[in-house]
Coordinates of C-alpha atoms in Angstrom, one line a residue:
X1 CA -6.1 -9.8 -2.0
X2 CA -9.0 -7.8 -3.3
X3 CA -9.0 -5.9 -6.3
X4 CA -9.9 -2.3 -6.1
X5 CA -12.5 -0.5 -8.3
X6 CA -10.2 0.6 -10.6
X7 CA -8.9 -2.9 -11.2
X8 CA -12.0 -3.6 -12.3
X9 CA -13.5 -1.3 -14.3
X10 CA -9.8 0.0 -16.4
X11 CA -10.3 3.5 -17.8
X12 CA -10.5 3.3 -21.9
X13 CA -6.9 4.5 -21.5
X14 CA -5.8 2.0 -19.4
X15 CA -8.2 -0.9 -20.5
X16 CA -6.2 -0.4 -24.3
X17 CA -3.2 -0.6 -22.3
X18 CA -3.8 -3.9 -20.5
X19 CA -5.0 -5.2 -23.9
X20 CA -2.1 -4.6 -25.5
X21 CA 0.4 -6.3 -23.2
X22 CA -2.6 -9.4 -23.1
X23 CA -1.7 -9.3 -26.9
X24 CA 1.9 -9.6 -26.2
X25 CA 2.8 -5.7 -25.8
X26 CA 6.1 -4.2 -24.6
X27 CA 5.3 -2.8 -21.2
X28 CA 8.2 -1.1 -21.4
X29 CA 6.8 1.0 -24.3
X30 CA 3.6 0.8 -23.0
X31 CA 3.2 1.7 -19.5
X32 CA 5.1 5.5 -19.9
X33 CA 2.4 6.4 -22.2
X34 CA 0.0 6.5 -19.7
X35 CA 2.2 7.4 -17.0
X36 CA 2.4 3.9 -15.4
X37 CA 5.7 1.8 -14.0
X38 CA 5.8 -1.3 -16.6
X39 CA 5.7 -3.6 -13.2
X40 CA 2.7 -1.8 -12.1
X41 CA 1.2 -2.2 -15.8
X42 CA 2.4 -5.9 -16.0
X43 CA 0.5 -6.2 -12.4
X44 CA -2.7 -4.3 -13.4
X45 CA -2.8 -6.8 -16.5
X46 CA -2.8 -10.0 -14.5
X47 CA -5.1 -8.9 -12.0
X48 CA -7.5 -7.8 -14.8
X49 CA -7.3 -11.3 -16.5
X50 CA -7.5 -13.0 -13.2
X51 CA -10.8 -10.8 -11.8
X52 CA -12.3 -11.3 -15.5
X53 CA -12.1 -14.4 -15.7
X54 CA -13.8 -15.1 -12.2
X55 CA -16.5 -12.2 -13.5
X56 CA -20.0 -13.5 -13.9
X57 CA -20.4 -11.1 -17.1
X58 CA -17.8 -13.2 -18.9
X59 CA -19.4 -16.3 -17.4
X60 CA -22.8 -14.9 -19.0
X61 CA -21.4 -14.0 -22.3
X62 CA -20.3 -18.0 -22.4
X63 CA -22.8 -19.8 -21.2
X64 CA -25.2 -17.8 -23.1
X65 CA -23.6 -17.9 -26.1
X66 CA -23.7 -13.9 -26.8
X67 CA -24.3 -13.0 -30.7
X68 CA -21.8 -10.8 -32.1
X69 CA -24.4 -8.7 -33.1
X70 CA -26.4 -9.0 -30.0
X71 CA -26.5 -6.3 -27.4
X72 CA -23.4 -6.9 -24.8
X73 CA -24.4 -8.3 -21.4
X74 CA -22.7 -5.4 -19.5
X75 CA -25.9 -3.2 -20.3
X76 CA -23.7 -0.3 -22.2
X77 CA -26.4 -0.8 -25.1
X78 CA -24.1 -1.5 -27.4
X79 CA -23.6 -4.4 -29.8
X80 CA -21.5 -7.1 -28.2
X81 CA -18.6 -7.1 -31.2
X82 CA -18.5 -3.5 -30.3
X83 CA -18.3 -3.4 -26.7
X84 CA -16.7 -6.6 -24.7
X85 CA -16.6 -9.3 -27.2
X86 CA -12.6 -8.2 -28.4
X87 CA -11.8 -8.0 -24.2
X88 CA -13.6 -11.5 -23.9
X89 CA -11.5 -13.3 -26.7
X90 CA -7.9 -12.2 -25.9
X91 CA -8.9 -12.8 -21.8
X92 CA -10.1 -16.6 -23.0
X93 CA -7.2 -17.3 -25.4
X94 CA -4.6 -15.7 -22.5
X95 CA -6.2 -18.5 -20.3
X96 CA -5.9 -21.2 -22.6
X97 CA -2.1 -21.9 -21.7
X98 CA -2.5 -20.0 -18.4
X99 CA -5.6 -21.0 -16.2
X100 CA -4.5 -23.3 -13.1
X101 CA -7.2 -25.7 -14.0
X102 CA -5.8 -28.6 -11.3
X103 CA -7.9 -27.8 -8.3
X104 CA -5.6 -27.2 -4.9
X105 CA -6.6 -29.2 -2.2
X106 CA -8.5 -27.5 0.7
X107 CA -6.5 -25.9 3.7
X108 CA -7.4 -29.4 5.9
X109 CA -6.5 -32.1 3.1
X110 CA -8.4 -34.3 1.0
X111 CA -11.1 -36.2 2.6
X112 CA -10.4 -39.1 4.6
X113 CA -11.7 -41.9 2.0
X114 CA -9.2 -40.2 0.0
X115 CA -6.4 -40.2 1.9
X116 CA -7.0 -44.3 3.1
X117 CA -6.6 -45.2 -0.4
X118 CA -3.2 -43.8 -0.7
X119 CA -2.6 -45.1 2.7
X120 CA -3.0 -48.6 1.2
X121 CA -0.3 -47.5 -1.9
X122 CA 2.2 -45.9 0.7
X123 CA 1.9 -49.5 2.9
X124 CA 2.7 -51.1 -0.2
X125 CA -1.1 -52.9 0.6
X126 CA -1.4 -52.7 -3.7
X127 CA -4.2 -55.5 -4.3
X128 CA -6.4 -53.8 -1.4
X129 CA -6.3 -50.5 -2.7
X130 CA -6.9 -51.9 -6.4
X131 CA -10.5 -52.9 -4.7
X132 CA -10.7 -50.1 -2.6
X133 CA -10.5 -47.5 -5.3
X134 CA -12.8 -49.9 -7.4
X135 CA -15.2 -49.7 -4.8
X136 CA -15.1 -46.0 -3.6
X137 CA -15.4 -44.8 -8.2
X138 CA -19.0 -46.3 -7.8
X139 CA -19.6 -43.4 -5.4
X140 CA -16.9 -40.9 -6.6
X141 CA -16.7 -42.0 -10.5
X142 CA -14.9 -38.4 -11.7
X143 CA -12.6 -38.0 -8.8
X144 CA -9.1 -38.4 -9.9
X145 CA -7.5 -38.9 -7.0
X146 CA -9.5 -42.1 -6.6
X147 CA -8.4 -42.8 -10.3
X148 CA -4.8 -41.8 -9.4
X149 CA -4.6 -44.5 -7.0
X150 CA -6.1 -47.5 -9.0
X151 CA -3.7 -46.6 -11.5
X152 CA -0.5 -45.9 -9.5
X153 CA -1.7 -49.7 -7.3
X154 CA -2.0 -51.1 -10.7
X155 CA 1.4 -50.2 -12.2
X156 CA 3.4 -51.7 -9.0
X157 CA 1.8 -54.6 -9.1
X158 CA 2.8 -55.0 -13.0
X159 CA -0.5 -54.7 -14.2
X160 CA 0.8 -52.2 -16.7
X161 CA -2.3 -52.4 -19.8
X162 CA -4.6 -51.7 -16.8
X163 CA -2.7 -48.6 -16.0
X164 CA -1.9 -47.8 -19.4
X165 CA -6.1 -47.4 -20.2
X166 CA -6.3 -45.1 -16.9
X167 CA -4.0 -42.8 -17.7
X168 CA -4.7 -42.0 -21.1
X169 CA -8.8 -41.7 -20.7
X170 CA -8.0 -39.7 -17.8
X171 CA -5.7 -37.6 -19.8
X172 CA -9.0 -37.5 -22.6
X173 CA -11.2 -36.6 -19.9
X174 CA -8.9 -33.8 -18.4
X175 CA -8.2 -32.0 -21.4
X176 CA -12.2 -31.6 -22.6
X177 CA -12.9 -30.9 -18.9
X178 CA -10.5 -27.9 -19.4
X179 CA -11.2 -26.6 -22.8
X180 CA -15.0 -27.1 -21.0
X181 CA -14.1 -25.1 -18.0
X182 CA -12.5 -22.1 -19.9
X183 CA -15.1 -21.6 -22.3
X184 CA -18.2 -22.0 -19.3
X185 CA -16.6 -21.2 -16.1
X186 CA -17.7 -24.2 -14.9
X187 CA -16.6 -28.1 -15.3
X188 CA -18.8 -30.8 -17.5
X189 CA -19.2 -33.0 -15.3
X190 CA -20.9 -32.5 -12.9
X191 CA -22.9 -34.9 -10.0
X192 CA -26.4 -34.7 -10.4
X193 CA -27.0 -33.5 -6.8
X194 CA -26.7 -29.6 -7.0
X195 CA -25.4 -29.7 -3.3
X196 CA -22.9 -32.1 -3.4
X197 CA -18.9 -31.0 -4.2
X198 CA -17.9 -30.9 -7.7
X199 CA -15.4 -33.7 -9.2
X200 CA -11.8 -32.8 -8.2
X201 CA -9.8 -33.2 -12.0
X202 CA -6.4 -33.3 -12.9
X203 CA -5.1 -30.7 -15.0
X204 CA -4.2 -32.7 -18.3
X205 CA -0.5 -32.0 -18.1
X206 CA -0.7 -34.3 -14.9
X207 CA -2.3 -37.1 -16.5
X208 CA -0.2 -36.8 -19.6
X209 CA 2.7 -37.6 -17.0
X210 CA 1.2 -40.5 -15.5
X211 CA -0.1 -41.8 -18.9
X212 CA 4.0 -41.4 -20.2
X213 CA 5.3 -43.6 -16.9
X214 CA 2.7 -46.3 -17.8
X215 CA 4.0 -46.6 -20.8
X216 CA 7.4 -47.0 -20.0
X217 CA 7.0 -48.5 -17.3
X218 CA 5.5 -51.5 -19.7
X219 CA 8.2 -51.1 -22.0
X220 CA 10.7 -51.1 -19.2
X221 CA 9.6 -54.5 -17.7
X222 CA 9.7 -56.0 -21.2
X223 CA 14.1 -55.6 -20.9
X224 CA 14.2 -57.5 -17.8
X225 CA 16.1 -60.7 -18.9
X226 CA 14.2 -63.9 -18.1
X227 CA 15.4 -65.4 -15.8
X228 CA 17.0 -62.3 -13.9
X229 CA 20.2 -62.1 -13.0
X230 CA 20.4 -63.2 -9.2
X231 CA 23.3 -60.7 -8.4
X232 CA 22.1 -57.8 -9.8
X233 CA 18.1 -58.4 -8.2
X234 CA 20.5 -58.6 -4.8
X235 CA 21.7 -55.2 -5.5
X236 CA 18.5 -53.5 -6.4
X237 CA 17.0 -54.6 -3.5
X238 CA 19.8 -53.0 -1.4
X239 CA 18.7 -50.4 -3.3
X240 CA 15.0 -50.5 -2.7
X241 CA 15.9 -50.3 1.1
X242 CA 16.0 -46.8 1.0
X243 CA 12.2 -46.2 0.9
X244 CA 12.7 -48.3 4.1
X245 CA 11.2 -45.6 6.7
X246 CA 11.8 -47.7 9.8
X247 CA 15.4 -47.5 9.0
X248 CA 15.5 -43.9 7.5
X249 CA 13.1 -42.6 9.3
X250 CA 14.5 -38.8 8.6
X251 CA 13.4 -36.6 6.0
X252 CA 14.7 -34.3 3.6
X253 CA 18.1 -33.3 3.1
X254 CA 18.9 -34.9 6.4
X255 CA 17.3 -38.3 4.9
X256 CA 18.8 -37.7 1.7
X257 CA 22.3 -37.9 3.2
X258 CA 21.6 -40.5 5.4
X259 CA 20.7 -42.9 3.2
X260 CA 23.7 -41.9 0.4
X261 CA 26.1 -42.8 3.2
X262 CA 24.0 -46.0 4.1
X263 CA 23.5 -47.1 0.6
X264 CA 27.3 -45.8 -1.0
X265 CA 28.6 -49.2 -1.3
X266 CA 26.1 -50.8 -2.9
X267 CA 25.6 -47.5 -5.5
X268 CA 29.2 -48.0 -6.3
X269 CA 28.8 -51.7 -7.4
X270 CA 25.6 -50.9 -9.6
X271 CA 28.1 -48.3 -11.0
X272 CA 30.7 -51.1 -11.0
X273 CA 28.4 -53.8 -12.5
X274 CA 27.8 -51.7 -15.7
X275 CA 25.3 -51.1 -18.5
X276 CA 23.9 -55.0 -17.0
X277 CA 22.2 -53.3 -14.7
X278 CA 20.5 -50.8 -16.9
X279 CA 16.7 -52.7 -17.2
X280 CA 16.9 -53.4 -13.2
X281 CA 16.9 -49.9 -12.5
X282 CA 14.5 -48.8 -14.6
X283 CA 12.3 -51.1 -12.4
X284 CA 13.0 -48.4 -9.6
X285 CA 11.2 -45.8 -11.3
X286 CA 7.7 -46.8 -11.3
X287 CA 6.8 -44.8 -8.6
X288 CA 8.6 -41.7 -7.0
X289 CA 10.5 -43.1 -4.1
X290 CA 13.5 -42.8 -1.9
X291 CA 15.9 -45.2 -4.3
X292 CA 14.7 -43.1 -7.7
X293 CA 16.6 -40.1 -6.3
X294 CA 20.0 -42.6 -6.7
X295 CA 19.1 -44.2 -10.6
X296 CA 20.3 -41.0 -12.3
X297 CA 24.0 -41.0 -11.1
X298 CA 24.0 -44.6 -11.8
X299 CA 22.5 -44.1 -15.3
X300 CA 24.4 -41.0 -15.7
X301 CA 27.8 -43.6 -15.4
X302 CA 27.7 -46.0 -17.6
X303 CA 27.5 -42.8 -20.5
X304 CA 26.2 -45.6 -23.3
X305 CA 23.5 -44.6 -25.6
X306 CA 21.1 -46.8 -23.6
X307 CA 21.7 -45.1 -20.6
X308 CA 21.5 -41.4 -22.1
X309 CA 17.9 -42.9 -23.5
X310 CA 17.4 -43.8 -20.1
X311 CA 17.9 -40.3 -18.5
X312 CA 15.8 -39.1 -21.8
X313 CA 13.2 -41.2 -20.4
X314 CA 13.3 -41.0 -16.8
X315 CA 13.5 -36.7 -17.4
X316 CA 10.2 -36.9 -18.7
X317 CA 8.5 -38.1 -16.0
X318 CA 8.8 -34.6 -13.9
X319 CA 9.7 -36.5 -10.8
X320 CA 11.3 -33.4 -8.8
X321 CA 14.4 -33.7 -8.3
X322 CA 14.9 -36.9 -10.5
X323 CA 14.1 -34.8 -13.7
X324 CA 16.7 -31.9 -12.2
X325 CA 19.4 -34.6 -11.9
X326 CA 18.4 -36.4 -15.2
X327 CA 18.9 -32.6 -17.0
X328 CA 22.3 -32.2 -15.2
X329 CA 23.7 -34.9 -16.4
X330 CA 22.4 -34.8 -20.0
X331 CA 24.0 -31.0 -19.8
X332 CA 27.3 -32.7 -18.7
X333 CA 27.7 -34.3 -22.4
X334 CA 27.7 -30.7 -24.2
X335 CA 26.8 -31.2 -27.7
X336 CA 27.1 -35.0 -27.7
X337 CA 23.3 -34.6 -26.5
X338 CA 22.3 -33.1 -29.8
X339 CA 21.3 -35.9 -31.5
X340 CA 19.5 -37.4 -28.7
X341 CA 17.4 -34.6 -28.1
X342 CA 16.0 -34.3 -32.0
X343 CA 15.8 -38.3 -31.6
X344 CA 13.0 -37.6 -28.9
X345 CA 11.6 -34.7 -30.7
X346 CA 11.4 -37.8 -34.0
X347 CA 9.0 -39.9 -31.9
X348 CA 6.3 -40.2 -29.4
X349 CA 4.6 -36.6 -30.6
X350 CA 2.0 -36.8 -28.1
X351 CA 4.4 -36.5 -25.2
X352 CA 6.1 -33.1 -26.9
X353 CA 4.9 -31.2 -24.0
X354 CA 7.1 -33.5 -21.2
X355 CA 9.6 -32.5 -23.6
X356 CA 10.4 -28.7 -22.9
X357 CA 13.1 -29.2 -20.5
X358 CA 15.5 -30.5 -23.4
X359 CA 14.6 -26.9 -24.9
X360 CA 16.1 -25.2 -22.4
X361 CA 18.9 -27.5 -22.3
X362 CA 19.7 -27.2 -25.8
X363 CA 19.7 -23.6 -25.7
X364 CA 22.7 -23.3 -23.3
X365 CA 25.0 -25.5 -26.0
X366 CA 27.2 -23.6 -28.3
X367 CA 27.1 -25.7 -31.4
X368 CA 26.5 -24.2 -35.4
X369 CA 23.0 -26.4 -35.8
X370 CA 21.9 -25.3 -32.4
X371 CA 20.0 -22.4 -34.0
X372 CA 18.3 -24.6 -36.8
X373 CA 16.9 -27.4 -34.5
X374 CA 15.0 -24.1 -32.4
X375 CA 13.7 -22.9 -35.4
X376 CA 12.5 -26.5 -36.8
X377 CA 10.6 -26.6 -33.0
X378 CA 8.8 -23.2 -33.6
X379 CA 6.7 -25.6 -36.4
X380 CA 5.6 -27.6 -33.7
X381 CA 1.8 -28.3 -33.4
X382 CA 2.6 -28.2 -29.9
X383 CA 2.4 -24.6 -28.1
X384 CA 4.3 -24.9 -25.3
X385 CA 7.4 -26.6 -27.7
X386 CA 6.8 -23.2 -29.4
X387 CA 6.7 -21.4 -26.5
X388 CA 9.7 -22.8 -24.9
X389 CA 11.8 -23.0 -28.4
X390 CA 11.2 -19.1 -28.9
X391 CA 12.2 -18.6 -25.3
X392 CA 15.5 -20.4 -25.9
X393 CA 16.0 -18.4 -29.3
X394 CA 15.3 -15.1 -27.7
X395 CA 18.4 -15.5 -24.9
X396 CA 20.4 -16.4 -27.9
X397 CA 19.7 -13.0 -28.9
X398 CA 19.9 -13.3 -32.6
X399 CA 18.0 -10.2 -34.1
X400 CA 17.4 -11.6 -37.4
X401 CA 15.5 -14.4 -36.0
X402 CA 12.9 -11.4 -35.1
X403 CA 10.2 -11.9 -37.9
X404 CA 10.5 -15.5 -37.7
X405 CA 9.3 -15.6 -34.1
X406 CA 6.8 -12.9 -34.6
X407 CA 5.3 -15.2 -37.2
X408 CA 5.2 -18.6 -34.6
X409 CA 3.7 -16.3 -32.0
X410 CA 0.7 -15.4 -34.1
X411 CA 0.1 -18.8 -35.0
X412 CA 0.1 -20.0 -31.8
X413 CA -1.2 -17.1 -29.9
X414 CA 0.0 -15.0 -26.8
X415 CA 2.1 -16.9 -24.7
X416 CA 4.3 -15.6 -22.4
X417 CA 7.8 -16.6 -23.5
X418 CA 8.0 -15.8 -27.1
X419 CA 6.6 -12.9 -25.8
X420 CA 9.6 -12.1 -23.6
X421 CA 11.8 -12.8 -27.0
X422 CA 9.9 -10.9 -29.0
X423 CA 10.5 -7.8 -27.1
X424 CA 14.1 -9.0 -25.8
X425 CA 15.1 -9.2 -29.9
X426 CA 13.4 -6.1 -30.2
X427 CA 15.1 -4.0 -27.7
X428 CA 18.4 -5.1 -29.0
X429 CA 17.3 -4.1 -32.6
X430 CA 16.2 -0.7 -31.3
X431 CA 19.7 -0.2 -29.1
X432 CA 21.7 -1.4 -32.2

């Protein structure tokens, strides 16, 4: 939808307005002092940021590297520190945690050299598309799609190290592309040929998911006992026949159904077979499939510490649905999950982000360290751990806690959950 003239060019009035709810404003205290509804204030904002950030004049300040003391690009005549530079640096740290960098596919698909490489992955054809994608990233050699596929071919046919590499360079690659993109409007990389399409990228938050399943998926084939146990490799193959399409050829919840009816015996004799049948499993969840959706009820039975590592695990790879079930059952154990949680929190830093659904988790418990643990997160380097931890201590609604996340939100900047807490534990101080 189009933005009116008034969207774009804000009255001084309203411009201070939208800046201060950028800056992490109450529009509940904002919007009456200029006669606005706070939902038509909270609109105006994000429209503003979203039409500002597609502007050319920002664009031009960026790419041209505007002096502060320079005259401002919009023409007003004055210097740039006194006329757009403040609107430009709140707008570009707003987007830093917001801007949907991932590029959508167009209304008709990805292009058909695309879509026959994951063809080959969905046909199970692994070896062909490891040399198709080879072949096609001479041509297309920052397309992650095509990178997606080597990777994803790679990791089912074991060749985990390979995979491993992919995933984290694309991650590198993904997150200077974007810190690229939202200071210059435009990507890095870019193919020599003016006319051709630009690279489709990842956002890095993708890639930091596929780099985390490599990587366990490694460590996960390194617990397979040698030589496997033939009962159990019976059972997991049972299991496997649920990505079977010829046999379940129905989809959704009609599939889902169909298959736990199909497949309920031999679910209940994982279950029965116990904490044995742990590293088999974790086999399953290489890829999203079919028989992934079953591993967390199994997991979720044997309730050992290997298994609650397991769902730890298996939660962070944001398979939907998966991840949902994996949370469910972690939420089941109360405050026995405690531990488990600041366990992952102790290791793997570079995964924090993957980590935010435990945040949420944690904040539902009822347990006198609860409140501590949050507050040791809001000293994560990582913003969204920040972000998330200051959500969770905001719906806990404990008032005194109010300068403490006032003090992580400027150190991390405006981001819009400690945001919401900061004015949530500000409106109960005021009504107190």
């Amino acid at each position: 939808m189009a933005d009116t003239e008034d969207q774009k060019k804000p009255s001084g009035e309203l411009m201070d307005a939208i800046l201060q709810v950028i800056e992490g404003g109450n529009p509940e205290e904002i919007a009456p002092k200029i006669g606005l509804d706070p939902q038509q204030l909270v609109a105006l904002s994000d429209s503003f940021v979203r039409q500002t950030y597609q502007d050319s004049l920002l664009g031009e300040a960026v790419r041209r590297k505007v002096g502060r003391n320079e005259p401002c690009p919009c023409g007003s005549g004055k210097k740039y520190k006194k006329c757009c530079l403040r609107k430009h640096e709140k707008i570009k740290e707003h987007l830093r945690g917001s801007v949907e960098f991932e590029q959508p596919e167009a209304e008709e698909g990805p292009p058909e050299h695309v879509v026959t490489g994951f063809d080959l992955l969905a046909a199970g054809n692994h070896e062909e598309a490891i040399a198709y994608a080879h072949e096609l990233l001479s041509t297309y050699p920052e397309d992650d799609r095509i990178h997606d596929t080597l990777a994803s071919a790679q990791l089912a046919s074991g060749k985990f190290d390979a995979a491993v590499h992919i995933c984290r360079s694309r991650w590198e690659v993904a997150k200077e592309e974007k810190s690229f993109f939202i200071e210059h409007g435009r990507h890095k990389r870019l193919p020599p040929d003016e006319n051709a399409a630009p690279p489709h990228f990842y956002a890095p938050e993708t890639w930091l998911d596929k780099y985390w399943i490599a990587l366990k998926s490694k460590e996960h084939s390194t617990l397979l006992p040698d030589p496997p146990d033939p009962a159990i490799m019976r059972l997991i193959d049972e299991l496997l026949a649920a990505n079977d399409l010829e046999r379940f050829p129905a989809q959704q919840e009609e599939g889902l159904e169909q298959r736990k009816e199909a497949l309920a015996p031999t679910i209940e004799r994982l279950k029965a077979t116990g904490p044995d049948a742990i590293p088999y499993l974790l086999q399953v969840m290489r890829q999203f499939s079919w028989a992934a959706l079953f591993v967390p009820d199994i997991l979720a039975h044997y309730s050992n510490d290997s298994a609650i590592r397991s769902l730890m695990d298996i939660t962070m790879y944001n398979y939907h649905f998966v991840s949902e079930a994996c949370l469910k059952h972690l939420s089941a154990l109360g405050t026995e999950v405690l531990p488990h949680i600041r366990d992952a929190f102790g290791r793997d830093k570079e995964f924090d982000p993957l980590k935010v659904g435990f945040i949420n988790l944690v904040g539902s418990l009822e347990a006198a360290d609860v409140d501590d643990f949050l507050v040791e997160l809001l000293d994560s380097e990582e913003p969204a751990v920040v972000d998330w931890a200051g959500l969770a201590l905001g719906k806990r609604k404990h008032v005194d806690l109010l300068p403490t996340l006032e003090k992580a939100s400027s150190r991390i900047g405006n981001t819009p959950r400690i945001r919401w807490a900061i004015n949530q534990l500000k409106s109960l101080k005021q009504g107190s």
